[in-house]
Coordinates of C-alpha atoms in Angstrom, one line a residue:
M20 CA -74.4 -32.0 -156.0
S21 CA -71.8 -29.1 -156.7
I22 CA -68.7 -28.8 -158.4
E23 CA -66.0 -26.4 -157.3
V24 CA -64.9 -25.5 -160.7
E25 CA -65.4 -22.6 -163.0
S26 CA -65.1 -23.0 -166.7
T27 CA -63.4 -20.4 -168.9
E28 CA -66.2 -18.6 -170.9
C29 CA -65.7 -16.9 -174.3
L30 CA -67.7 -14.1 -175.8
P31 CA -71.4 -15.7 -175.9
F32 CA -72.8 -16.3 -179.3
I33 CA -75.9 -14.4 -178.4
L34 CA -74.0 -11.2 -177.9
Y35 CA -72.4 -11.6 -181.3
S36 CA -75.7 -12.0 -182.9
I37 CA -77.1 -9.1 -181.0
I38 CA -74.4 -6.9 -182.3
R39 CA -75.1 -8.0 -185.8
L40 CA -78.7 -7.0 -185.5
I41 CA -77.9 -3.6 -184.4
L42 CA -75.3 -3.2 -187.4
Q43 CA -78.2 -4.2 -189.5
F44 CA -80.5 -1.6 -188.1
L45 CA -77.8 0.9 -188.2
D46 CA -77.2 0.1 -191.9
E47 CA -80.9 0.3 -192.8
Q48 CA -81.2 3.7 -191.1
N49 CA -78.3 5.1 -193.1
L50 CA -76.1 5.7 -190.0
G51 CA -73.0 4.7 -191.7
D52 CA -70.5 6.4 -189.3
T53 CA -72.2 4.9 -186.2
R54 CA -72.1 1.4 -187.8
Q55 CA -68.5 1.7 -188.8
A56 CA -67.6 2.9 -185.0
L57 CA -69.4 -0.3 -183.6
E58 CA -67.6 -2.6 -186.2
S59 CA -64.3 -1.0 -185.3
E60 CA -64.9 -1.2 -181.4
T61 CA -66.3 -4.9 -181.6
S62 CA -64.3 -6.2 -184.6
I63 CA -67.5 -7.8 -185.7
K64 CA -68.8 -7.1 -189.3
L65 CA -72.4 -7.0 -190.6
N66 CA -71.2 -9.4 -193.2
T67 CA -74.5 -9.3 -195.2
V68 CA -76.0 -7.4 -198.2
T69 CA -79.4 -6.0 -198.9
N70 CA -80.1 -8.5 -201.6
K71 CA -78.0 -11.8 -202.2
Q72 CA -79.5 -12.2 -205.6
D73 CA -78.6 -8.7 -206.7
F74 CA -75.0 -9.1 -205.3
T75 CA -74.6 -12.4 -207.2
H76 CA -76.0 -10.9 -210.3
D77 CA -73.6 -7.9 -210.1
I78 CA -70.7 -10.5 -210.1
I79 CA -72.0 -12.5 -213.0
Q80 CA -72.4 -9.3 -214.9
G81 CA -69.0 -8.0 -214.0
K82 CA -70.1 -4.9 -212.3
W83 CA -66.9 -4.8 -210.3
D84 CA -67.1 -1.1 -209.1
T85 CA -70.5 -2.1 -207.4
V86 CA -69.1 -5.5 -206.2
L87 CA -65.8 -4.2 -204.6
Q88 CA -67.6 -1.4 -202.7
K89 CA -69.8 -4.1 -201.0
V90 CA -67.1 -6.4 -200.3
V91 CA -65.3 -3.9 -198.3
T92 CA -67.9 -4.1 -195.6
L93 CA -68.0 -7.9 -195.5
N94 CA -65.9 -10.4 -193.6
I95 CA -64.8 -12.8 -196.3
R96 CA -62.2 -15.5 -196.3
P97 CA -58.8 -14.5 -197.9
K98 CA -59.0 -17.3 -200.5
A99 CA -62.3 -16.0 -201.9
L100 CA -61.2 -12.4 -201.9
I101 CA -58.0 -13.4 -203.7
D102 CA -60.0 -15.2 -206.4
L103 CA -62.3 -12.0 -206.8
Y104 CA -59.5 -9.5 -207.0
E105 CA -57.5 -11.8 -209.5
Q106 CA -60.6 -11.8 -211.9
V107 CA -61.0 -8.1 -211.6
V108 CA -57.4 -7.6 -212.6
L109 CA -57.6 -9.9 -215.5
E110 CA -60.7 -8.2 -216.8
L111 CA -59.2 -4.7 -216.5
A112 CA -56.3 -6.1 -218.5
E113 CA -58.7 -7.4 -221.1
L114 CA -60.3 -4.0 -221.3
R115 CA -56.7 -2.5 -221.5
E116 CA -57.3 -0.5 -218.2
L117 CA -53.8 -1.3 -217.4
G118 CA -53.2 1.6 -214.9
A119 CA -56.2 0.6 -212.7
A120 CA -55.1 -3.1 -213.0
R121 CA -51.7 -2.4 -211.8
S122 CA -53.0 -0.3 -208.9
L123 CA -55.3 -3.1 -207.9
L124 CA -52.5 -5.6 -208.3
R125 CA -49.8 -3.8 -206.3
Q126 CA -51.8 -1.9 -203.7
S127 CA -54.6 -4.2 -202.6
Q128 CA -54.4 -6.4 -199.5
P129 CA -55.8 -9.6 -201.3
M130 CA -53.1 -9.3 -204.0
Y131 CA -50.4 -8.8 -201.4
L132 CA -51.7 -12.1 -199.8
L133 CA -51.6 -13.7 -203.3
K134 CA -48.0 -12.7 -203.7
Q135 CA -47.1 -14.1 -200.2
Q136 CA -48.9 -17.4 -200.7
H137 CA -49.0 -18.1 -204.5
P138 CA -46.1 -16.3 -206.1
E139 CA -46.7 -18.1 -209.2
R140 CA -50.2 -16.9 -209.8
Y141 CA -49.0 -13.3 -208.8
L142 CA -46.3 -13.5 -211.5
H143 CA -48.7 -14.8 -214.1
L144 CA -50.8 -11.6 -213.5
E145 CA -47.6 -9.3 -213.9
H146 CA -46.9 -11.2 -217.1
V147 CA -50.5 -10.6 -218.4
L148 CA -50.2 -6.8 -217.8
S149 CA -46.9 -6.5 -219.6
R150 CA -48.1 -8.2 -222.8
S151 CA -49.3 -6.2 -225.8
I152 CA -51.6 -8.8 -226.8
F153 CA -54.5 -10.3 -224.5
D154 CA -55.3 -14.1 -225.3
P155 CA -58.4 -15.1 -223.2
Q156 CA -57.5 -18.8 -223.6
D157 CA -54.2 -18.4 -222.1
V158 CA -55.1 -15.7 -219.5
Y159 CA -58.1 -17.6 -218.1
R160 CA -56.1 -21.0 -218.4
G161 CA -58.9 -23.1 -220.2
H162 CA -61.9 -21.5 -218.5
T163 CA -64.2 -18.8 -219.9
K164 CA -64.6 -15.6 -218.3
E165 CA -68.3 -16.4 -217.6
K166 CA -67.6 -19.6 -215.8
R167 CA -64.9 -18.0 -213.6
R168 CA -67.6 -15.3 -212.6
Q169 CA -70.1 -18.0 -211.8
K170 CA -67.7 -19.8 -209.6
I171 CA -66.6 -16.7 -207.7
A172 CA -70.4 -15.6 -207.3
Q173 CA -71.2 -18.9 -205.7
D174 CA -68.2 -18.8 -203.3
L175 CA -69.0 -15.2 -202.2
S176 CA -72.7 -16.0 -201.9
D177 CA -71.6 -18.7 -199.6
E178 CA -69.7 -16.4 -197.5
I179 CA -72.6 -14.0 -196.6
S180 CA -75.9 -14.4 -194.8
V181 CA -79.0 -12.2 -195.4
A182 CA -81.5 -11.4 -192.6
A183 CA -85.0 -10.2 -193.4
P184 CA -85.4 -6.4 -193.4
S185 CA -86.1 -4.7 -189.9
R186 CA -85.1 -8.0 -188.2
L187 CA -84.1 -6.2 -185.0
M188 CA -87.6 -4.5 -184.8
T189 CA -89.3 -7.8 -185.7
L190 CA -87.5 -9.6 -182.8
L191 CA -88.5 -6.8 -180.2
D192 CA -92.0 -6.9 -181.3
Q193 CA -92.1 -10.7 -180.9
S194 CA -90.4 -10.3 -177.5
A195 CA -93.1 -8.0 -176.3
Q196 CA -95.7 -10.4 -177.7
W197 CA -94.1 -13.3 -175.7
Q198 CA -94.0 -11.0 -172.5
Q199 CA -97.7 -10.3 -173.0
Q200 CA -98.5 -13.9 -173.4
Q201 CA -96.6 -14.7 -170.3
G202 CA -98.3 -11.9 -168.2
L203 CA -95.1 -10.0 -167.9
C204 CA -96.6 -6.9 -169.5
I205 CA -100.1 -5.8 -169.9
N206 CA -99.8 -4.3 -173.3
K207 CA -97.0 -4.8 -175.9
D208 CA -97.6 -1.4 -177.3
S209 CA -96.1 -0.1 -173.9
F210 CA -93.2 -2.6 -173.8
N211 CA -90.2 -1.0 -172.2
A212 CA -87.0 -3.1 -172.9
F213 CA -85.1 -1.1 -170.2
G214 CA -87.8 -1.6 -167.4
G215 CA -88.1 -5.4 -167.4
G216 CA -90.7 -5.5 -170.4
F217 CA -93.3 -3.0 -169.3
G218 CA -93.9 0.5 -168.1
T219 CA -94.3 4.1 -169.4
G220 CA -90.5 4.8 -169.9
M221 CA -90.5 7.1 -166.9
D222 CA -88.0 6.7 -164.2
D223 CA -89.0 5.9 -160.6
N224 CA -88.9 9.6 -159.5
E225 CA -91.1 10.7 -162.5
Q226 CA -93.7 8.0 -161.8
R227 CA -93.6 8.7 -158.1
N228 CA -94.1 12.4 -158.8
N229 CA -96.8 11.9 -161.3
S230 CA -98.6 9.4 -158.9
L231 CA -98.4 12.1 -156.0
T232 CA -99.8 14.9 -158.1
E233 CA -102.4 13.1 -160.2
D234 CA -104.8 10.6 -158.3
T235 CA -105.9 9.2 -161.6
T236 CA -102.3 8.3 -162.5
M237 CA -101.9 6.1 -159.3
E238 CA -105.3 4.5 -159.7
Q239 CA -104.1 3.5 -163.3
Q240 CA -100.7 2.1 -162.0
V241 CA -102.1 0.2 -159.1
G242 CA -103.0 -3.3 -160.4
P243 CA -105.6 -5.9 -159.2
F244 CA -104.8 -8.0 -156.2
A245 CA -103.1 -11.2 -156.9
G246 CA -105.9 -13.4 -155.4
T247 CA -106.0 -16.5 -157.7
C248 CA -103.7 -19.4 -156.8
F249 CA -102.8 -20.8 -160.3
K250 CA -100.0 -23.2 -159.4
T251 CA -98.6 -25.1 -156.4
I252 CA -95.0 -26.3 -156.1
K253 CA -94.4 -29.2 -153.9
I254 CA -90.8 -29.4 -152.6
P255 CA -89.6 -33.1 -153.1
G256 CA -89.1 -35.1 -149.9
K257 CA -91.4 -36.2 -147.2
T258 CA -90.3 -33.7 -144.6
A259 CA -88.6 -31.1 -146.9
Y260 CA -90.0 -27.4 -147.2
A261 CA -88.6 -24.2 -148.5
E262 CA -87.1 -21.9 -145.8
C263 CA -86.6 -19.1 -148.3
M264 CA -87.3 -18.0 -151.9
A265 CA -85.9 -15.6 -154.4
F266 CA -86.9 -14.3 -158.0
S267 CA -84.3 -13.3 -160.6
Q268 CA -84.6 -9.7 -161.6
D269 CA -85.5 -10.6 -165.1
G270 CA -88.3 -12.8 -163.8
L271 CA -87.4 -16.1 -165.4
Y272 CA -86.2 -18.0 -162.3
L273 CA -87.8 -18.7 -159.0
A274 CA -85.2 -20.2 -156.6
T275 CA -86.1 -22.1 -153.3
G276 CA -83.7 -22.8 -150.6
S277 CA -84.8 -26.0 -148.7
V278 CA -84.4 -27.1 -145.0
D279 CA -82.5 -30.0 -146.4
G280 CA -80.0 -27.8 -147.8
F281 CA -81.0 -28.2 -151.6
I282 CA -81.5 -25.2 -153.9
E283 CA -83.8 -25.6 -156.9
I284 CA -84.8 -23.3 -159.8
W285 CA -88.3 -23.1 -161.0
N286 CA -90.2 -21.5 -163.9
P287 CA -92.6 -19.1 -162.1
Q288 CA -94.9 -19.1 -164.9
N289 CA -95.9 -22.8 -164.8
G290 CA -94.5 -24.0 -161.5
K291 CA -92.2 -26.6 -163.1
R292 CA -88.5 -27.2 -162.4
R293 CA -86.2 -25.5 -164.9
K294 CA -85.1 -28.5 -167.1
D295 CA -83.2 -26.2 -169.5
L296 CA -80.7 -26.1 -166.7
R297 CA -78.7 -29.2 -167.5
Y298 CA -77.6 -30.1 -164.1
Q299 CA -81.2 -30.2 -162.9
A300 CA -82.4 -32.0 -165.8
E301 CA -79.8 -34.7 -164.9
G302 CA -81.0 -34.8 -161.2
N303 CA -78.3 -32.6 -159.6
F304 CA -78.8 -29.5 -157.6
M305 CA -76.8 -26.9 -155.9
A306 CA -76.7 -27.7 -152.2
M307 CA -75.3 -26.5 -149.0
D308 CA -74.5 -28.6 -145.8
E309 CA -77.3 -27.1 -143.6
S310 CA -80.6 -25.5 -144.2
V311 CA -80.6 -22.6 -146.8
I312 CA -82.2 -19.7 -145.1
S313 CA -81.4 -16.7 -147.3
M314 CA -80.7 -16.2 -151.1
V315 CA -80.3 -13.3 -153.4
F316 CA -79.9 -13.2 -157.4
S317 CA -77.3 -10.8 -158.9
K318 CA -78.9 -8.3 -161.1
D319 CA -78.0 -10.1 -164.4
G320 CA -79.4 -13.4 -163.1
E321 CA -76.0 -15.1 -163.5
L322 CA -75.2 -15.5 -159.9
L323 CA -77.2 -16.9 -156.9
I324 CA -76.0 -16.2 -153.4
S325 CA -77.1 -18.4 -150.6
G326 CA -76.7 -18.3 -146.8
S327 CA -77.2 -21.3 -144.4
T328 CA -77.9 -22.1 -140.9
D329 CA -74.2 -22.9 -140.1
G330 CA -72.9 -19.4 -141.1
K331 CA -71.7 -20.2 -144.5
I332 CA -72.2 -18.4 -147.8
A333 CA -71.9 -19.7 -151.2
V334 CA -71.9 -18.1 -154.7
W335 CA -73.3 -20.1 -157.4
K336 CA -73.4 -19.8 -161.3
V337 CA -77.0 -20.5 -162.0
Q338 CA -76.4 -21.7 -165.6
S339 CA -73.9 -24.4 -164.7
G340 CA -74.7 -25.0 -161.0
F341 CA -70.9 -24.6 -160.2
C342 CA -70.1 -23.2 -156.8
K343 CA -67.8 -20.1 -157.7
R344 CA -67.0 -19.3 -154.1
R345 CA -67.6 -20.5 -150.6
I346 CA -67.1 -18.2 -147.5
S347 CA -66.9 -20.7 -144.6
P348 CA -67.7 -19.4 -142.2
A349 CA -69.1 -16.0 -142.9
H350 CA -70.8 -15.7 -139.6
G351 CA -70.6 -17.6 -136.2
Q352 CA -74.5 -18.5 -136.7
G353 CA -77.0 -18.8 -139.5
V354 CA -76.9 -16.1 -142.5
T355 CA -80.5 -14.7 -142.2
S356 CA -80.5 -12.2 -144.9
L357 CA -78.3 -11.2 -148.0
D358 CA -78.0 -8.3 -150.5
L359 CA -75.6 -7.3 -153.2
N360 CA -74.0 -4.0 -153.9
K361 CA -75.0 -2.3 -157.3
D362 CA -72.0 -3.7 -159.3
T363 CA -72.2 -7.2 -157.7
T364 CA -68.7 -7.1 -156.1
Q365 CA -69.7 -7.3 -152.4
I366 CA -71.9 -9.3 -150.4
L367 CA -73.9 -7.9 -147.6
S368 CA -75.0 -10.4 -144.9
A369 CA -76.8 -10.3 -141.6
S370 CA -76.9 -13.1 -139.1
Y371 CA -78.3 -14.6 -135.8
D372 CA -74.8 -13.7 -134.3
Q373 CA -76.0 -10.0 -134.2
L374 CA -73.5 -8.9 -136.8
I375 CA -73.7 -7.4 -140.3
K376 CA -70.7 -8.1 -142.7
I377 CA -69.6 -7.2 -146.1
H378 CA -67.5 -9.8 -147.9
E379 CA -65.6 -9.3 -151.4
I380 CA -67.4 -11.7 -153.8
K381 CA -64.3 -12.4 -155.7
T382 CA -62.1 -13.4 -152.8
G383 CA -64.4 -13.8 -149.9
K384 CA -62.4 -11.6 -147.9
L385 CA -64.1 -9.8 -144.9
L386 CA -64.2 -6.0 -145.8
K387 CA -66.4 -4.5 -143.1
E388 CA -68.3 -5.5 -140.0
F389 CA -71.2 -3.5 -138.2
Q390 CA -72.0 -4.0 -134.5
G391 CA -74.7 -2.7 -132.6
H392 CA -77.9 -5.0 -132.5
T393 CA -78.5 -6.9 -129.2
S394 CA -80.4 -9.7 -130.8
F395 CA -80.9 -11.7 -134.1
I396 CA -80.8 -9.5 -137.3
N397 CA -83.5 -10.8 -139.5
S398 CA -83.2 -8.7 -142.5
V399 CA -80.7 -6.3 -144.2
A400 CA -80.5 -4.3 -147.4
Y401 CA -78.6 -1.6 -149.2
I402 CA -80.5 1.6 -149.5
N403 CA -79.9 5.3 -151.1
D404 CA -77.7 3.9 -153.9
G405 CA -75.6 1.8 -151.4
S406 CA -74.3 4.8 -149.3
N407 CA -76.6 3.4 -146.4
I408 CA -77.5 -0.1 -144.9
L409 CA -80.9 -0.8 -143.3
S410 CA -81.2 -3.5 -140.7
G411 CA -84.1 -5.0 -138.8
S412 CA -83.6 -7.1 -135.5
S413 CA -85.5 -9.2 -133.0
D414 CA -84.2 -6.4 -130.5
G415 CA -87.1 -4.2 -131.8
T416 CA -84.9 -1.8 -133.6
I417 CA -84.3 -0.8 -137.1
K418 CA -80.8 0.7 -137.7
V419 CA -79.4 2.9 -140.5
W420 CA -75.7 2.4 -141.0
D421 CA -73.2 4.7 -143.0
T422 CA -71.8 2.1 -145.5
E423 CA -68.3 3.7 -145.6
S424 CA -67.7 4.3 -141.8
T425 CA -69.8 1.3 -140.5
Q426 CA -71.4 3.8 -137.9
C427 CA -74.9 3.7 -137.0
I428 CA -76.5 7.1 -137.9
K429 CA -80.1 6.5 -137.0
T430 CA -82.1 4.0 -134.7
M431 CA -85.8 3.4 -135.0
S432 CA -87.9 1.5 -132.5
P433 CA -91.3 0.3 -134.0
S434 CA -93.5 -1.9 -131.9
G435 CA -92.4 -5.6 -131.9
T436 CA -89.7 -7.8 -133.5
V437 CA -88.5 -6.4 -136.8
L438 CA -88.7 -9.3 -139.3
Q439 CA -88.1 -7.3 -142.5
V440 CA -86.9 -4.2 -144.0
L441 CA -87.8 -3.6 -147.7
P442 CA -86.5 -0.7 -149.8
W443 CA -89.4 0.8 -151.9
S444 CA -87.6 3.3 -154.3
S445 CA -90.8 4.4 -155.9
M446 CA -92.1 5.8 -152.7
D447 CA -88.7 7.2 -151.6
G448 CA -88.8 4.9 -148.4
F449 CA -88.8 1.5 -147.0
V450 CA -91.3 -0.9 -145.4
A451 CA -90.8 -2.4 -142.1
C452 CA -92.5 -5.7 -141.3
T453 CA -92.8 -6.0 -137.6
K454 CA -94.6 -8.8 -135.8
N455 CA -97.7 -6.9 -134.9
K456 CA -100.8 -5.8 -136.8
Q457 CA -99.4 -3.1 -139.0
L458 CA -96.9 -2.7 -141.7
A459 CA -95.0 0.6 -141.8
L460 CA -93.6 2.9 -144.5
Y461 CA -90.7 5.1 -143.5
S462 CA -88.9 7.8 -145.4
R463 CA -85.4 7.1 -146.6
I464 CA -84.7 10.8 -146.6
D465 CA -85.4 11.7 -143.1
W466 CA -86.3 8.4 -141.6
T467 CA -89.6 9.5 -140.4
L468 CA -92.9 7.4 -140.5
I469 CA -95.1 8.2 -143.5
K470 CA -97.9 5.7 -143.5
T471 CA -99.2 2.4 -141.9
F472 CA -101.0 -0.5 -143.5
A473 CA -103.1 -2.2 -140.9
L474 CA -105.0 -5.6 -140.5
P475 CA -108.7 -5.5 -140.2
D476 CA -110.1 -5.6 -136.7
T477 CA -111.4 -9.1 -137.5
D478 CA -107.9 -10.5 -137.8
T479 CA -106.4 -10.9 -134.4
S480 CA -102.9 -12.3 -135.7
A481 CA -99.6 -10.4 -136.6
F482 CA -97.8 -10.0 -139.8
I483 CA -94.8 -12.4 -140.6
S484 CA -93.6 -11.3 -143.9
A485 CA -94.2 -8.6 -146.5
T486 CA -93.2 -8.1 -150.2
I487 CA -93.6 -5.0 -152.6
S488 CA -95.1 -5.6 -156.1
S489 CA -93.6 -2.7 -158.1
R490 CA -95.5 -4.2 -161.1
S491 CA -98.8 -3.5 -159.5
G492 CA -98.1 -0.8 -157.0
L493 CA -99.4 -3.0 -154.2
L494 CA -97.9 -3.9 -150.8
Y495 CA -98.6 -7.4 -149.7
G496 CA -98.5 -8.9 -146.3
I497 CA -99.0 -12.3 -144.7
T498 CA -100.0 -13.2 -141.3
E499 CA -99.3 -16.0 -138.8
A500 CA -102.8 -17.3 -139.6
G501 CA -101.9 -17.8 -143.3
M502 CA -103.9 -14.7 -144.6
M503 CA -102.5 -12.6 -147.4
Y504 CA -103.4 -9.0 -147.7
G505 CA -102.8 -6.5 -150.4
F506 CA -102.7 -2.7 -149.7
D507 CA -102.9 0.4 -152.2
A508 CA -99.4 2.1 -151.8
L509 CA -100.9 5.7 -152.0
T510 CA -104.0 5.5 -149.9
G511 CA -102.9 2.5 -147.5
D512 CA -106.3 1.0 -148.1
M513 CA -106.6 -2.8 -148.2
V514 CA -107.6 -3.9 -151.8
G515 CA -107.9 -7.7 -151.2
S516 CA -107.2 -10.6 -149.0
I517 CA -107.0 -14.5 -149.4
Q518 CA -106.3 -17.6 -147.1
V519 CA -103.1 -18.9 -148.5
S520 CA -102.7 -22.2 -146.4
E521 CA -103.8 -23.6 -142.9
T522 CA -100.2 -24.7 -142.5
E523 CA -97.5 -22.3 -141.0
I524 CA -96.5 -19.7 -143.6
I525 CA -92.9 -18.9 -143.9
S526 CA -92.5 -16.0 -146.2
I527 CA -93.8 -14.2 -149.4
A528 CA -92.0 -12.8 -152.5
N529 CA -93.1 -10.9 -155.6
H530 CA -92.2 -11.5 -159.1
P531 CA -90.3 -8.4 -160.3
V532 CA -91.9 -8.0 -163.6
S533 CA -95.4 -9.2 -163.3
S534 CA -98.1 -9.4 -160.8
I535 CA -97.3 -12.9 -159.5
V536 CA -96.8 -13.4 -155.7
A537 CA -95.3 -16.6 -154.3
A538 CA -95.9 -17.8 -150.6
N539 CA -94.2 -20.9 -149.1
D540 CA -95.4 -23.0 -146.1
S541 CA -93.9 -25.5 -143.7
G542 CA -95.9 -28.3 -145.5
G543 CA -93.5 -28.2 -148.4
N544 CA -95.7 -26.0 -150.6
V545 CA -94.9 -22.9 -152.7
Y546 CA -98.1 -21.2 -153.9
L547 CA -98.1 -19.0 -156.9
F548 CA -100.7 -16.4 -157.2
K549 CA -101.9 -14.0 -159.9
P550 CA -104.7 -11.5 -160.5

């Protein structure tokens, strides 16, 4: 079930909370200018004090210079501010500090609001300041000064919240611990928030250069082979099975596209359907009219793009299950492969109709078309920061296209049907999975063959799918016979193998931030492996 409606969304509450945590951190580090700049840009106030008890104590003690300095940084209701400033004016009058009292009365924003909203109270203050005698009973209108302070302290205390010191750092530490418990990082001390929860803090080129110059570095980066099946997902339905799979880039979602057109979202850590997605909990699912044979998540995980055997493309909002856009048809035949450009504005697609196309995601408008293959196109991907496109076809060729001009700039002819082309940025290349006994690594600089990863002589079948585990530094390939092999990226040596299933295997995919590998078969099973 799908709904062709997109709801209007406001600023997420979680973003508001994150900004306030950053503001608290900046305040604790005495970065006042930076904090003020962020408050000005976002219109969000920290709205907290270091110690609420000290703050209320200062009000009760009448330490108004300290209180007013703190109040300037807080987001307090006008009514509470008016009461506070009114009390300060009265107490200054009692001390016969008439100049300061008049300045506060006539030049402060709360007192301006008092004059607009409650002119009688404002006139009362003017009269108090013009009298030569101060009568507390008349001025405070039957209340004592101490009781009025108590009331103001309580009202202002209710306006502010206090977070524990170093709350941002505490939450990041807890996040690292959770990532470690979920198997998303090996050591929380090496947690890298910008690298999906793990890593060394180096960019891809630094890691690659270090690995090529220091053998021990690559040995440390290469993780163990994912040879233990820890969960099996059964696709619902007697004859249903997953035609394709996709992990979200944050690793929280595993999407399966079924032969019956249904798209389901799973938790890759426990193999259970995500019930925190309300529509799935209610038994409703994203669905297409025909079999779903290709999928890709947006980088932020908010969108899922799916392609079906009838040539249609759908854009889904993962959190709601709503279909944001349908491109019908995008191709004359089934959509075999999908990718997104770096800013998620365009959909790259390939098809059995021998064409590659780019559609605008917002409108569904066809922007570009690439022609040149003479048989089914099985795989397509952006490479070199989107300036080039890779495609692999059943005509036995890999083509490199110029994205801007749509011209083919290079054609390679490996042995056998090209089933997949997989960009491998850390190796400055891409992997070609062809229906033979070898996986091939090519350079994305000069398009030459760099290395091959071969099946053992004892296996007479051919590769049908491959995936790159950036987490462990391994290349995985799976064969017609249902055997999965892992290869060391640097040496090309095989590091492990396992029989996945006796039933026909369709594809494999890797978790983006852990060592989990998923494989699906025609029997309706999705197998999850870890080291």
